[in-house]
Amino acid sequence: MSGERKIGDVILRCDNISLSFGGVRALTNISVDVREHEVLAIIGPNGAGKSSMLNVINGVYHPQEGTVTYRGQTRRAMKPHETARQGIARTFQNIALFKGMSVLDNIMTGRYTKMKRNFLWQALYWGANLREEIEHREVCERVIDFLQIENIRKTPVGRLPYGLQKRVELGRALAAEPDLLLLDEPMAGMNVEEKEDMCRFILDVNDEFGTTIVLIEHDMGVVMDISDRVAVLDYGKKIADGPPEEVRANQDVIDAYLGVAH
Amino acid sequence: MARGLPDLTVYDTFPKLLLHHALVRGGQPAWREKDFGIWQTWNWGEVADEVRAFALGLKVLGFQRGDRLAIVGDNRPHLYWAMLAAQSLGGVPVPMYQDAVANEMRYVLSHAEVRFAVVEDQEQVDKLLEIKGDCLTLEHVIYSDPRGLRNYTQPFLTSYAKVQELGRTEHADKPAFFEESAALGKGSDLSVILYTSGTTGQSKGVMLTYSNVIMSARGGIVFEGLTEQEEVLAYLPMAWVGDHIYSFGESLVAGFCVACPESSNTVMHDLCELGPTFFFAPPRIFENLLTQVMIRMEDASRIKRAMFHYFMGVAKRSGAAILDGKPVGLVDRLLYALGRIFVYGPLLNVLGFSRIRLAHTAGEAIGPDIFRFYRSLGMNIKQIYGSTEASVFITIQPDGNIKDDTVGLPAPDVELKMAESGEVLFRSPGSFLAYFKNDEGTKATKTEDGWVHTGDAGFLDEDGQLKIIDRAKDVGKLNTGGMFAPKYIENKLKFFPFIKEAVAYGDKQDFVACFLNIDIEAVGNWAERRGLAYSGYTDLAGKDEVYQLLSDCVDKVNKDLANDPHLSDSQVKRFLVLHKELDADDGELTRTRKVRRAFIAEKYDQLVQALYSGQQHCSIEAQVTFEDGRKGTIKADLRIQDAETYQPLKKVG
């Protein structure tokens, strides 16, 4: 299926990242590359530092050591909205949508960084504001069409089942038209059918838009099926990195999952 | 010729009609589709361009006159246009059920010897790829939505846009070809093959000519006074004759606009936005809408609820009479007008029926309560009776004289006759040509002189309206000589919420007797409200109070039947309430929940004997299959109740 899609050069490089909270070392000296158009899965047991890693990439956490290089720009720390402007979007492990707002409005918030006018201007209905709104709405409608959620467009998010909320969250991230998409456990808590749908959408995003995807996932079946490369963390350290088959056979990984005295 | 319709002797095929509309009303909307959250519209001129491009593209790919083009997908304008494109090349479209699994599609594709298939999306492409090896005639698959198909490299796959591109180039070369090709068609040519859904055995390909579809559509249009101003929603399967006539045939004859919903999940919402003027739906859709209304009213505030119930009472009293133009008192008229402002108007608006002039329902019997509900709101809903073999219309209920239990008067140019056995036969301009590659089937259904067997038994009432009572093969005779139509009686009984199933006996017997099954939820609820204690299904079913409750239902049915001169002998004399629910696992029902009368009669022979022997009690031991497959027996002593019967009313005048 993905034969045509070409994996390109490294677009994001994390060098020797170390992050600690007080005395707790969440990440120790981790280096990871992300290549253009690939699907990279980060796996590891609970508390291994997977979410911390995503938070470092999109600028929520600021590592004490190490650098992040994105498209040639090196940084130690950046604010999340700055990374968003650079084309990095993400979803959260616990859904972080506006429950009282409709699906459409939630997805529209994904366009926020692309809006040129401030909210005072936007309070006016006519003229350039209207044109801008229509432009953004068009992008959102494409996302809605893509994710096949037309029937819930106007439904408040709080009334939707969990699996659909996850899909809406993916929609909001897609509305930002990202180059790099970070997905934090996109399939947690889903049933088999919902998982299959989500896998399909992730692969389609990667395929249709060429979006680079970094995802954290616990379901090994899913990880092995959809990712091009897998990085394994354990106790804040990277213990393996490579194609799924290779990682599956790696003794350190097996030990980490089955439990070996440290 | 009805006013405003094109001259159908000149424009006798759909491609000709399309070109005619493009000429006389080129700028008027012809098709709409909701896409990306907005209703996109194509006018007649644009549709003609799209069809031409696709047709010429098909020609470039090698489509020949007489070739079959399969169409698989949800209702999409592009798929309807593909039908027109095939027809304008002298080909025959074969619309197929989009939810059929690959295996079911294999039969139709092979049987119809389809060379070209136009499908909606990846889902359908995948199905065709699965069976392509078995369908030897299939050469090209054309998809309309390219999503997810980027990496499919099969050489026989082409996108709809690509075909149209080929066609546009071809058109530049041969600008006259399309019109010339369309002009070659004649009214007597085959226009479409519709496969029946096959609930009664292997599905049959019903061949309809242009004049079948066009004249039948014309009949519907003239009977109901439809104009080019109508808006309809196309949401029923394209393979179904109902959709083919209502969304395709009638639109092309009258020149009105058809809209396609955004997806099958958004139909109700799109319906509300669009506000069609004419709506066709099977009874279950009207039933679902009514249930939704009732549930939402339960959640409404007390004032709203009180208003709703009060004004629905008013509507029940006078709404239908006002709609039929019958005399109604001034007070009721004023109250009804008030109700229209406060309740009926807003309610119809929520349902998407605020612009509706007319609605049709067909397919099965609609419950009289549901039917009356919509009519009392001022919505002109009518039952029609039809079949694929008739290009839909056989009868339509006439304005001003609607009866719950008849399906109306013959549609224009339709002749009806009743066979000796009670079976309804019809002859009409819409009568199908033949079954495709099935002469035996054709001979069995269509006589030499054009009469078509419907397989349904019925009769004409005193006003000449047709009443359908049952499948002809189930109709029997009582020893008194009266007709016995089990399904008709069972349906009447089942319209009561307390009765889940009914099985009527009477063929070659002196009177009608029946088994009843209680609806455990409805009767259970009823019992709870009365503080009636019961331990389970069997116990509840045997209670005297429950017998009394069902006896009242039977009584009402008997009164009703007594009024009917043909069926007054069919009043239920004796009945019993079964101690267990009839179940498909025990073979008593089919998987589609139809009672298997003969099987039940055999299994409960003891009970049937008891019904006809005058016993007051009968003990029975029945085997049941539990959900996990284990078998057990239930023993019960059933009471047999006599029901009161009534003298038939003498016909007045």
Tab-separated table of N, CA and C in Angstrom, chain A residues 1-4 137 141-142 145-148 150-151 153-154 200-201 204 207-209, chain B residues 34-38 122 145-153 262-263 265-266 269 273:
chain	number	residue	atom	x	y	z
A	1	MET	N	0.818	-1.212	0.000
A	1	MET	CA	0.000	0.000	0.000
A	1	MET	C	0.853	1.265	0.000
A	2	SER	N	1.846	1.311	0.946
A	2	SER	CA	2.576	2.557	1.080
A	2	SER	C	3.833	2.544	0.215
A	3	GLY	N	3.821	1.716	-0.790
A	3	GLY	CA	5.005	1.585	-1.629
A	3	GLY	C	5.419	2.875	-2.315
A	4	GLU	N	4.439	3.696	-2.672
A	4	GLU	CA	4.720	4.899	-3.442
A	4	GLU	C	5.302	6.019	-2.579
A	137	ARG	N	-13.289	27.775	7.022
A	137	ARG	CA	-14.372	26.798	7.083
A	137	ARG	C	-14.182	25.739	5.999
A	141	GLU	N	-14.136	21.815	6.559
A	141	GLU	CA	-15.085	20.911	5.916
A	141	GLU	C	-14.357	19.768	5.209
A	142	ARG	N	-13.200	20.057	4.658
A	142	ARG	CA	-12.418	18.993	4.029
A	142	ARG	C	-11.992	17.959	5.070
A	145	ASP	N	-15.002	15.897	6.005
A	145	ASP	CA	-15.257	14.937	4.928
A	145	ASP	C	-14.261	13.785	5.011
A	146	PHE	N	-13.012	14.150	5.234
A	146	PHE	CA	-11.940	13.160	5.296
A	146	PHE	C	-12.180	12.161	6.430
A	147	LEU	N	-12.592	12.677	7.582
A	147	LEU	CA	-12.777	11.807	8.749
A	147	LEU	C	-14.181	11.216	8.820
A	148	GLN	N	-15.004	11.536	7.829
A	148	GLN	CA	-16.372	11.005	7.756
A	148	GLN	C	-17.179	11.265	9.026
A	150	GLU	N	-19.514	13.866	9.016
A	150	GLU	CA	-20.510	14.860	8.581
A	150	GLU	C	-21.750	14.839	9.463
A	151	ASN	N	-22.120	13.624	9.898
A	151	ASN	CA	-23.387	13.523	10.616
A	151	ASN	C	-23.344	14.125	12.017
A	153	ARG	N	-21.471	16.987	12.678
A	153	ARG	CA	-20.874	18.315	12.514
A	153	ARG	C	-21.350	19.315	13.567
A	154	LYS	N	-22.657	19.304	13.830
A	154	LYS	CA	-23.235	20.323	14.719
A	154	LYS	C	-23.459	19.799	16.143
A	200	ARG	N	-6.917	3.270	10.010
A	200	ARG	CA	-7.196	3.633	8.615
A	200	ARG	C	-6.968	5.138	8.427
A	201	PHE	N	-7.508	5.924	9.346
A	201	PHE	CA	-7.382	7.377	9.203
A	201	PHE	C	-5.936	7.827	9.314
A	204	ASP	N	-4.242	6.980	6.175
A	204	ASP	CA	-4.728	7.844	5.100
A	204	ASP	C	-4.135	9.247	5.190
A	207	ASP	N	-0.764	9.043	3.983
A	207	ASP	CA	-0.722	8.735	2.565
A	207	ASP	C	-1.172	9.913	1.704
A	208	GLU	N	-2.307	10.513	2.088
A	208	GLU	CA	-2.911	11.554	1.255
A	208	GLU	C	-2.169	12.882	1.383
A	209	PHE	N	-1.818	13.254	2.598
A	209	PHE	CA	-1.212	14.571	2.814
A	209	PHE	C	0.295	14.504	3.001
B	34	LYS	N	-25.193	17.565	-1.103
B	34	LYS	CA	-24.527	18.256	-0.013
B	34	LYS	C	-23.118	17.706	0.097
B	35	ASP	N	-22.165	18.580	-0.051
B	35	ASP	CA	-20.778	18.162	-0.003
B	35	ASP	C	-19.992	19.264	0.686
B	36	PHE	N	-19.055	18.906	1.507
B	36	PHE	CA	-18.305	19.887	2.291
B	36	PHE	C	-19.243	20.846	3.022
B	37	GLY	N	-20.359	20.314	3.497
B	37	GLY	CA	-21.254	21.103	4.328
B	37	GLY	C	-22.144	22.078	3.582
B	38	ILE	N	-22.057	22.103	2.260
B	38	ILE	CA	-22.858	23.060	1.486
B	38	ILE	C	-23.619	22.294	0.414
B	122	GLN	N	-13.676	3.563	-2.576
B	122	GLN	CA	-12.742	2.477	-2.309
B	122	GLN	C	-13.447	1.216	-1.801
B	145	ASP	N	-15.021	8.514	-6.253
B	145	ASP	CA	-14.271	9.169	-5.183
B	145	ASP	C	-12.877	8.539	-5.086
B	146	PRO	N	-11.831	9.291	-5.412
B	146	PRO	CA	-10.489	8.692	-5.504
B	146	PRO	C	-9.829	8.440	-4.156
B	147	ARG	N	-10.476	8.827	-3.084
B	147	ARG	CA	-9.830	8.733	-1.782
B	147	ARG	C	-9.379	7.310	-1.445
B	148	GLY	N	-8.115	7.188	-1.051
B	148	GLY	CA	-7.602	5.887	-0.633
B	148	GLY	C	-7.224	4.987	-1.799
B	149	LEU	N	-7.426	5.465	-3.038
B	149	LEU	CA	-7.175	4.617	-4.198
B	149	LEU	C	-5.893	5.006	-4.920
B	150	ARG	N	-5.154	5.928	-4.309
B	150	ARG	CA	-3.956	6.460	-4.956
B	150	ARG	C	-2.994	5.361	-5.401
B	151	ASN	N	-2.879	4.340	-4.543
B	151	ASN	CA	-1.869	3.331	-4.852
B	151	ASN	C	-2.418	2.065	-5.479
B	152	TYR	N	-3.644	2.123	-5.963
B	152	TYR	CA	-4.204	0.983	-6.677
B	152	TYR	C	-3.714	1.079	-8.117
B	153	THR	N	-3.018	0.041	-8.562
B	153	THR	CA	-2.384	0.166	-9.867
B	153	THR	C	-3.031	-0.706	-10.938
B	262	GLU	N	-25.730	14.161	2.143
B	262	GLU	CA	-24.283	14.174	2.316
B	262	GLU	C	-23.745	12.768	2.554
B	263	SER	N	-24.427	12.019	3.403
B	263	SER	CA	-24.063	10.615	3.599
B	263	SER	C	-25.301	9.912	4.123
B	265	ASN	N	-25.795	8.679	6.840
B	265	ASN	CA	-26.057	8.990	8.248
B	265	ASN	C	-26.716	10.338	8.444
B	266	THR	N	-26.690	11.185	7.421
B	266	THR	CA	-27.167	12.545	7.620
B	266	THR	C	-28.529	12.768	6.976
B	269	HIS	N	-31.141	14.868	8.814
B	269	HIS	CA	-30.710	16.252	8.961
B	269	HIS	C	-30.793	16.984	7.623
B	273	GLU	N	-33.005	20.299	6.347
B	273	GLU	CA	-32.447	21.487	5.693
B	273	GLU	C	-33.095	21.752	4.350
